[in-house]
mmCIF file of C-alpha atoms and ligand atoms in Angstrom:
data_model
loop_
_atom_site.group_PDB
_atom_site.id
_atom_site.type_symbol
_atom_site.label_atom_id
_atom_site.label_comp_id
_atom_site.label_asym_id
_atom_site.label_seq_id
_atom_site.Cartn_x
_atom_site.Cartn_y
_atom_site.Cartn_z
ATOM 1 C CA UNK D 367 129.518 105.276 95.825
ATOM 2 C CA UNK D 368 132.512 107.266 94.625
ATOM 3 C CA UNK D 369 131.666 106.114 91.087
ATOM 4 C CA UNK D 370 128.646 108.346 91.147
ATOM 5 C CA UNK D 371 130.605 111.448 92.356
ATOM 6 C CA UNK D 372 132.121 113.381 89.599
ATOM 7 C CA UNK D 373 135.205 115.075 91.012
ATOM 8 C CA UNK D 374 135.652 118.862 90.773
ATOM 9 C CA UNK D 375 134.956 120.419 87.472
ATOM 10 C CA UNK D 376 131.849 121.781 85.592
ATOM 11 C CA UNK D 377 128.759 119.954 85.476
ATOM 12 C CA UNK D 378 127.993 119.066 81.817
ATOM 13 C CA UNK D 379 124.311 120.106 82.117
ATOM 14 C CA UNK D 380 124.403 123.286 84.224
ATOM 15 C CA UNK D 381 127.907 124.655 83.206
ATOM 16 C CA UNK D 382 128.189 125.454 86.892
ATOM 17 C CA UNK D 383 130.730 124.240 89.418
ATOM 18 C CA UNK D 384 129.814 120.869 90.690
ATOM 19 C CA UNK D 385 131.236 121.798 94.136
ATOM 20 C CA UNK D 386 130.486 125.286 95.570
ATOM 21 C CA UNK D 387 133.672 126.907 96.856
ATOM 22 C CA UNK D 388 133.129 127.104 100.749
ATOM 23 C CA UNK D 389 129.947 125.079 100.448
ATOM 24 C CA UNK D 390 129.443 123.136 103.686
ATOM 25 C CA UNK D 391 125.887 121.859 103.300
ATOM 26 C CA UNK D 392 125.518 120.941 99.669
ATOM 27 C CA UNK D 393 122.907 118.508 98.250
ATOM 28 C CA UNK D 394 122.281 115.650 97.213
ATOM 29 C CA UNK D 395 124.123 113.289 99.398
ATOM 30 C CA UNK D 396 124.271 109.606 100.014
ATOM 31 C CA UNK D 397 122.209 108.601 103.097
ATOM 32 C CA UNK D 398 124.250 105.807 104.871
ATOM 33 C CA UNK D 399 121.336 104.064 106.714
ATOM 34 C CA UNK D 400 123.595 102.853 109.535
ATOM 35 C CA UNK D 401 125.094 106.384 110.112
ATOM 36 C CA UNK D 402 121.699 108.061 110.487
ATOM 37 C CA UNK D 403 120.680 108.791 114.063
ATOM 38 C CA UNK D 404 117.141 108.058 115.291
ATOM 39 C CA UNK D 405 115.737 111.271 116.813
ATOM 40 C CA UNK D 406 112.788 110.429 119.115
ATOM 41 C CA UNK D 407 111.955 114.087 119.390
ATOM 42 C CA UNK D 408 111.123 114.481 115.578
ATOM 43 C CA UNK D 409 107.355 114.883 115.165
ATOM 44 C CA UNK D 410 105.308 113.260 112.499
ATOM 45 C CA UNK D 411 105.334 115.461 109.379
ATOM 46 C CA UNK D 412 101.820 117.029 108.756
ATOM 47 C CA UNK D 413 100.989 117.399 105.168
ATOM 48 C CA UNK D 414 97.770 119.357 104.216
ATOM 49 C CA UNK D 415 97.519 120.138 100.311
ATOM 50 C CA UNK D 416 94.406 121.679 98.794
ATOM 51 C CA UNK D 417 94.102 120.332 95.202
ATOM 52 C CA UNK D 418 92.476 123.653 94.188
ATOM 53 C CA UNK D 419 95.666 125.500 94.699
ATOM 54 C CA UNK D 420 97.126 123.676 91.697
ATOM 55 C CA UNK D 421 97.910 126.280 88.923
ATOM 56 C CA UNK D 422 99.849 124.838 86.008
ATOM 57 C CA UNK D 423 102.710 122.587 84.683
ATOM 58 C CA UNK D 424 105.558 123.833 82.621
ATOM 59 C CA UNK D 425 108.954 122.880 81.238
ATOM 60 C CA UNK D 426 111.698 125.177 82.749
ATOM 61 C CA UNK D 427 114.550 123.782 80.711
ATOM 62 C CA UNK D 428 115.893 121.793 83.840
ATOM 63 C CA UNK D 429 112.782 119.618 84.643
ATOM 64 C CA UNK D 430 108.967 119.880 84.444
ATOM 65 C CA UNK D 431 107.325 121.464 87.444
ATOM 66 C CA UNK D 432 103.752 121.789 88.791
ATOM 67 C CA UNK D 433 103.333 125.042 90.425
ATOM 68 C CA UNK D 434 100.810 126.049 93.226
ATOM 69 C CA UNK D 435 99.057 129.270 94.337
ATOM 70 C CA UNK D 436 101.076 130.148 97.450
ATOM 71 C CA UNK D 437 99.412 133.468 98.628
ATOM 72 C CA UNK D 438 97.501 131.597 101.337
ATOM 73 C CA UNK D 439 98.109 128.811 103.790
ATOM 74 C CA UNK D 440 95.894 126.370 101.832
ATOM 75 C CA UNK D 441 98.657 123.844 101.004
ATOM 76 C CA UNK D 442 101.180 123.570 103.743
ATOM 77 C CA UNK D 443 103.363 121.180 105.750
ATOM 78 C CA UNK D 444 104.365 121.538 109.438
ATOM 79 C CA UNK D 445 105.801 119.308 112.135
ATOM 80 C CA UNK D 446 108.579 116.799 111.353
ATOM 81 C CA UNK D 447 111.893 118.688 111.732
ATOM 82 C CA UNK D 448 110.186 122.073 111.019
ATOM 83 C CA UNK D 449 109.757 124.889 113.348
ATOM 84 C CA UNK D 450 107.149 126.698 111.353
ATOM 85 C CA UNK D 451 104.577 126.142 108.613
ATOM 86 C CA UNK D 452 106.018 125.932 105.005
ATOM 87 C CA UNK D 453 103.844 126.685 101.999
ATOM 88 C CA UNK D 454 103.949 124.383 98.900
ATOM 89 C CA UNK D 455 105.407 126.263 95.870
ATOM 90 C CA UNK D 456 106.044 123.651 93.267
ATOM 91 C CA UNK D 457 107.013 120.023 92.655
ATOM 92 C CA UNK D 458 109.289 118.569 90.064
ATOM 93 C CA UNK D 459 111.419 115.459 89.143
ATOM 94 C CA UNK D 460 114.830 114.369 88.387
ATOM 95 C CA UNK D 461 115.374 111.268 86.179
ATOM 96 C CA UNK D 462 117.910 109.285 84.043
ATOM 97 C CA UNK D 463 118.292 108.340 80.520
ATOM 98 C CA UNK D 464 117.944 104.725 81.617
ATOM 99 C CA UNK D 465 116.360 103.016 84.621
ATOM 100 C CA UNK D 466 119.714 102.163 86.170
ATOM 101 C CA UNK D 467 120.021 105.828 87.417
ATOM 102 C CA UNK D 468 118.192 109.074 87.758
ATOM 103 C CA UNK D 469 117.725 110.102 91.503
ATOM 104 C CA UNK D 470 119.625 112.749 93.235
ATOM 105 C CA UNK D 471 120.018 111.227 96.727
ATOM 106 C CA UNK D 472 120.975 107.617 97.155
ATOM 107 C CA UNK D 473 120.420 105.231 100.199
ATOM 108 C CA UNK D 474 123.430 103.049 100.982
ATOM 109 C CA UNK D 475 124.656 103.999 97.398
ATOM 110 C CA UNK D 476 121.480 102.620 95.886
ATOM 111 C CA UNK D 477 120.252 104.817 92.959
ATOM 112 C CA UNK D 478 116.622 105.047 92.005
ATOM 113 C CA UNK D 479 115.374 105.670 88.469
ATOM 114 C CA UNK D 480 113.881 108.958 89.425
ATOM 115 C CA UNK D 481 113.211 111.261 92.439
ATOM 116 C CA UNK D 482 110.397 113.714 93.239
ATOM 117 C CA UNK D 483 110.950 117.003 95.061
ATOM 118 C CA UNK D 484 108.101 118.917 96.638
ATOM 119 C CA UNK D 485 109.393 122.510 97.389
ATOM 120 C CA UNK D 486 107.921 124.464 100.233
ATOM 121 C CA UNK D 487 108.961 127.909 101.822
ATOM 122 C CA UNK D 488 108.793 129.205 105.354
ATOM 123 C CA UNK D 489 105.762 131.528 105.248
ATOM 124 C CA UNK D 490 105.896 132.323 108.902
ATOM 125 C CA UNK D 491 109.328 134.090 108.576
ATOM 126 C CA UNK D 492 109.289 135.340 105.007
ATOM 127 C CA UNK D 493 107.022 137.182 102.650
ATOM 128 C CA UNK D 494 107.893 135.235 99.559
ATOM 129 C CA UNK D 495 109.550 132.189 98.175
ATOM 130 C CA UNK D 496 112.327 134.450 96.522
ATOM 131 C CA UNK D 497 113.105 135.952 100.045
ATOM 132 C CA UNK D 498 112.950 132.405 101.798
ATOM 133 C CA UNK D 499 115.380 131.128 99.002
ATOM 134 C CA UNK D 500 118.180 133.144 100.690
ATOM 135 C CA UNK D 501 117.812 132.039 104.367
ATOM 136 C CA UNK D 502 119.256 128.944 106.024
ATOM 137 C CA UNK D 503 115.853 127.923 107.189
ATOM 138 C CA UNK D 504 113.885 129.286 104.273
ATOM 139 C CA UNK D 505 113.044 125.982 102.381
ATOM 140 C CA UNK D 506 111.824 122.569 103.051
ATOM 141 C CA UNK D 507 111.834 120.007 100.316
ATOM 142 C CA UNK D 508 110.267 116.534 100.581
ATOM 143 C CA UNK D 509 112.233 113.941 98.432
ATOM 144 C CA UNK D 510 110.364 110.889 97.267
ATOM 145 C CA UNK D 511 112.113 108.059 95.405
ATOM 146 C CA UNK D 512 110.498 106.533 92.356
ATOM 147 C CA UNK D 513 111.168 102.809 91.619
ATOM 148 C CA UNK D 514 109.989 100.588 88.750
ATOM 149 C CA UNK D 515 106.707 98.603 89.436
ATOM 150 C CA UNK D 516 102.969 99.163 88.840
ATOM 151 C CA UNK D 517 101.557 101.983 86.961
ATOM 152 C CA UNK D 518 101.025 105.080 89.197
ATOM 153 C CA UNK D 519 97.513 106.125 88.587
ATOM 154 C CA UNK D 520 97.786 109.564 90.208
ATOM 155 C CA UNK D 521 100.990 110.386 88.193
ATOM 156 C CA UNK D 522 99.331 109.273 85.016
ATOM 157 C CA UNK D 523 97.235 112.568 84.869
ATOM 158 C CA UNK D 524 100.612 114.479 84.710
ATOM 159 C CA UNK D 525 102.069 112.083 82.203
ATOM 160 C CA UNK D 526 99.251 112.452 79.827
ATOM 161 C CA UNK D 527 99.840 116.223 79.725
ATOM 162 C CA UNK D 528 103.608 116.013 79.335
ATOM 163 C CA UNK D 529 103.611 115.887 75.440
ATOM 164 C CA UNK D 530 101.937 119.366 75.393
ATOM 165 C CA UNK D 531 105.117 120.855 77.290
ATOM 166 C CA UNK D 532 107.741 119.069 75.219
ATOM 167 C CA UNK D 533 109.770 122.221 74.736
ATOM 168 C CA UNK D 534 111.446 124.487 77.125
ATOM 169 C CA UNK D 535 109.240 127.324 78.341
ATOM 170 C CA UNK D 536 105.903 125.619 77.362
ATOM 171 C CA UNK D 537 103.050 125.493 79.888
ATOM 172 C CA UNK D 538 99.750 123.774 80.194
ATOM 173 C CA UNK D 539 96.942 124.680 82.675
ATOM 174 C CA UNK D 540 96.086 121.993 85.177
ATOM 175 C CA UNK D 541 92.807 121.698 86.935
ATOM 176 C CA UNK D 542 93.061 120.435 90.446
ATOM 177 C CA UNK D 543 95.703 118.000 91.340
ATOM 178 C CA UNK D 544 96.452 116.582 94.865
ATOM 179 C CA UNK D 545 100.225 116.018 95.239
ATOM 180 C CA UNK D 546 99.395 113.802 98.317
ATOM 181 C CA UNK D 547 98.734 111.048 95.836
ATOM 182 C CA UNK D 548 102.466 111.005 95.111
ATOM 183 C CA UNK D 549 103.479 110.287 98.713
ATOM 184 C CA UNK D 550 103.968 106.862 100.095
ATOM 185 C CA UNK D 551 101.685 105.950 102.975
ATOM 186 C CA UNK D 552 104.655 105.079 105.328
ATOM 187 C CA UNK D 553 105.430 108.182 107.499
ATOM 188 C CA UNK D 554 109.214 107.271 107.902
ATOM 189 C CA UNK D 555 111.720 109.769 106.729
ATOM 190 C CA UNK D 556 115.303 110.925 107.062
ATOM 191 C CA UNK D 557 116.113 114.727 107.439
ATOM 192 C CA UNK D 558 119.355 116.769 107.122
ATOM 193 C CA UNK D 559 120.385 120.323 106.348
ATOM 194 C CA UNK D 560 121.354 120.847 102.690
ATOM 195 C CA UNK D 561 120.961 122.927 99.525
ATOM 196 C CA UNK D 562 119.156 123.393 96.307
ATOM 197 C CA UNK D 563 120.473 120.929 93.677
ATOM 198 C CA UNK D 564 120.200 123.208 90.799
ATOM 199 C CA UNK D 565 121.720 126.709 90.437
ATOM 200 C CA UNK D 566 121.690 128.895 92.524
ATOM 201 C CA UNK D 567 122.477 125.855 94.893
ATOM 202 C CA UNK D 568 121.500 127.997 97.876
ATOM 203 C CA UNK D 569 122.231 126.437 101.194
ATOM 204 C CA UNK D 570 118.624 127.007 102.479
ATOM 205 C CA UNK D 571 116.905 123.716 102.447
ATOM 206 C CA UNK D 572 115.750 121.295 105.342
ATOM 207 C CA UNK D 573 115.655 118.067 103.283
ATOM 208 C CA UNK D 574 112.937 115.510 104.340
ATOM 209 C CA UNK D 575 113.659 112.272 102.384
ATOM 210 C CA UNK D 576 110.919 109.703 102.620
ATOM 211 C CA UNK D 577 112.139 106.159 103.429
ATOM 212 C CA UNK D 578 109.708 104.265 101.175
ATOM 213 C CA UNK D 579 109.720 104.730 97.351
ATOM 214 C CA UNK D 580 106.608 105.085 95.369
ATOM 215 C CA UNK D 581 106.115 102.771 92.280
ATOM 216 C CA UNK D 582 105.757 103.869 88.609
ATOM 217 C CA UNK D 583 105.990 101.885 85.451
ATOM 218 C CA UNK D 584 108.549 101.995 82.654
ATOM 219 C CA UNK D 585 106.104 103.604 80.164
ATOM 220 C CA UNK D 586 105.598 106.538 82.590
ATOM 221 C CA UNK D 587 109.307 107.072 82.914
ATOM 222 C CA UNK D 588 109.733 106.853 79.088
ATOM 223 C CA UNK D 589 107.281 109.758 78.668
ATOM 224 C CA UNK D 590 109.535 111.871 81.123
ATOM 225 C CA UNK D 591 112.359 111.130 78.712
ATOM 226 C CA UNK D 592 110.579 112.533 75.711
ATOM 227 C CA UNK D 593 110.590 115.973 77.112
ATOM 228 C CA UNK D 594 113.374 118.386 75.743
ATOM 229 C CA UNK D 595 115.829 120.766 77.380
ATOM 230 C CA UNK D 596 115.687 122.605 74.147
ATOM 231 C CA UNK D 597 113.162 125.308 72.884
ATOM 232 C CA UNK D 598 110.913 124.705 69.775
ATOM 233 C CA UNK D 599 113.173 125.377 66.750
ATOM 234 C CA UNK D 600 116.531 124.519 68.341
ATOM 235 C CA UNK D 601 118.226 121.179 67.696
ATOM 236 C CA UNK D 602 116.556 118.722 70.142
ATOM 237 C CA UNK D 603 118.280 117.877 73.312
ATOM 238 C CA UNK D 604 116.328 115.058 75.235
ATOM 239 C CA UNK D 605 115.628 116.078 78.927
ATOM 240 C CA UNK D 606 117.392 113.156 80.725
ATOM 241 C CA UNK D 607 120.096 112.839 83.441
ATOM 242 C CA UNK D 608 118.886 116.144 85.055
ATOM 243 C CA UNK D 609 120.296 115.168 88.483
ATOM 244 C CA UNK D 610 123.388 116.616 90.340
ATOM 245 C CA UNK D 611 126.245 114.369 91.298
ATOM 246 C CA UNK D 612 126.553 113.417 94.979
ATOM 247 C CA UNK D 613 128.087 116.022 97.354
ATOM 248 C CA UNK D 614 130.317 115.528 100.387
ATOM 249 C CA UNK D 615 128.471 115.131 103.680
ATOM 250 C CA UNK D 616 131.135 117.202 105.553
ATOM 251 C CA UNK D 617 130.246 117.227 109.176
ATOM 252 C CA UNK D 618 126.530 116.748 108.962
ATOM 253 C CA UNK D 619 124.397 114.155 110.643
ATOM 254 C CA UNK D 620 121.320 112.630 108.893
ATOM 255 C CA UNK D 621 118.515 111.971 111.445
ATOM 256 C CA UNK D 622 115.814 109.498 111.099
ATOM 257 C CA UNK D 623 112.123 109.666 112.277
ATOM 258 C CA UNK D 624 112.221 105.878 112.923
ATOM 259 C CA UNK D 625 114.327 103.662 115.156
HETATM 260 N N1 1QV O 869 116.143 120.270 92.999
HETATM 261 S S1 1QV O 869 115.690 121.223 94.232
HETATM 262 O O1 1QV O 869 116.842 121.368 95.141
HETATM 263 O O2 1QV O 869 114.524 120.690 94.909
HETATM 264 C C1 1QV O 869 115.354 122.821 93.758
HETATM 265 N N2 1QV O 869 116.189 123.552 93.102
HETATM 266 C C2 1QV O 869 115.582 124.790 92.871
HETATM 267 C C3 1QV O 869 116.141 125.913 92.156
HETATM 268 F F1 1QV O 869 117.477 125.832 91.768
HETATM 269 C C4 1QV O 869 115.477 127.032 91.915
HETATM 270 F F2 1QV O 869 115.951 128.058 91.285
HETATM 271 C C5 1QV O 869 114.190 127.151 92.376
HETATM 272 F F3 1QV O 869 113.524 128.284 92.144
HETATM 273 C C6 1QV O 869 113.588 126.036 93.136
HETATM 274 F F4 1QV O 869 112.315 126.221 93.451
HETATM 275 C C7 1QV O 869 114.308 124.884 93.267
HETATM 276 S S2 1QV O 869 113.941 123.521 94.024
HETATM 277 ZN ZN1 ZN O 870 114.940 118.978 92.544
#
């Protein structure tokens, strides 16, 4: 999928280098299904989210994110490729201006219209997310592809609140929300060592990419696209195409939890 990978240069959105000098484990990547290696020792991923830990949703100028109270072990993941418990910090999305592209990772060069990232930090080894951000095993991000299909009932609750956070730095309180409703029921995933896909691009992420996509409908994606990168009062820049180009796999192996 070379067509998707911008060569070196500056990313139009983030004014940051697309490739990090010396970066050996950058994200996102294309997952070539036939090159992934089934690892029978991978455990099932255990996901325990408490809807009461949901705090608010806000527009941070890159995406919209739902943040969680992470001072206790109420919402954690463990098992899978992970050695420790990881606490849910936030989830957010990446999407395109049109349905033909938008995801960050691809599977056999197939692009999806959007991708969900659930961001967790290693609460056994670190005191805070900020500290974990700097360590090679600090973060675990679950990636879920979104594909066009039926309306997603659980997502609609967030979609209904998006108009209230149209502008950068706007925030809306959320009463409980259970992110488990955004996960496919199929337990299968790929996993590899990578990085954040937005600055600071830290190489601290164990990526867990779900094999099955969830379905959303066009109207829901259109509401994502009415968000703005810009603040109130600035000239309006629609929040679309907030995905990073594909990065070289270098000498990494993608493992699968399924044969
Ligand atoms: N797209 S991503 O890799 O999941 C991802 N990037 C970032 C990032 F750049 C941050 F500064 C940050 F505080 C995050 F929590 C994430 S999470
Ligand atoms: Zn992301």
